[in-house]
C-alpha cells in the first residue's frame, strides 16, 4: 500500500510483555463491522492488517494461542499476551498460519495504517459514518477485485493463490 508500504511498524500489548515489529506495510487492511468483531472487541468494529506471518517479528514475549469460535464455523486462533491477555493477531482457517491478521489498534502508531475497505457493513453501528468514496461491502469481497496488484502478487507468493 502506498501509504504504509515502507518502514517498520512497532506494536505490542498493554503491559508491554509482548512487543512486535512489522517489517513492511500490510497487503490490505480490513475494517470489520460484523457482530463477532463487535463482541470480541467490545466496540463497533475491528481493524485487521493482513500481512505475511514472517513479516511480524517478535521482539519481546511469547503470545499465547487461544482457539476461538469464528463466524465461518472453522474457528480462529487469537494470539494474546500471556499476562494482560490483549489480542495481538489472529490466524483464520482460510489462509492458515502463513497469514497474520494484526490488530491495528495494537500498533504504537495505528494512524499509519488506515483501513482500505469496510466489511460487514450490514451490521455496522448506525452512528459510524464512513467517509464518502470509501470502499465498503455489506459482507465480504473478492480480493482479486479489491486488492492492488502488488498485494495480490504478495498473496500469491505466500499462498500460491
Ligand atoms: Zn501484556
Ligand atoms: Zn468481523
PDB file of C-alpha atoms and ligand atoms in Angstrom, residues 32-34 36-37 120, ligand 2:
ATOM      1  CA  UNK A  32     -14.800  -5.284  10.022  1.00  0.00           C
ATOM      2  CA  UNK A  33     -18.188  -4.318  11.408  1.00  0.00           C
ATOM      3  CA  UNK A  34     -19.501  -7.857  11.960  1.00  0.00           C
ATOM      4  CA  UNK A  36     -18.298 -11.170  16.071  1.00  0.00           C
ATOM      5  CA  UNK A  37     -15.747  -8.367  15.897  1.00  0.00           C
ATOM      6  CA  UNK A 120     -19.857  -6.448   7.025  1.00  0.00           C
TER       7      UNK A 120
HETATM    8 ZN1  LIG B   2     -15.617  -9.206  11.845  1.00  0.00          ZN
END
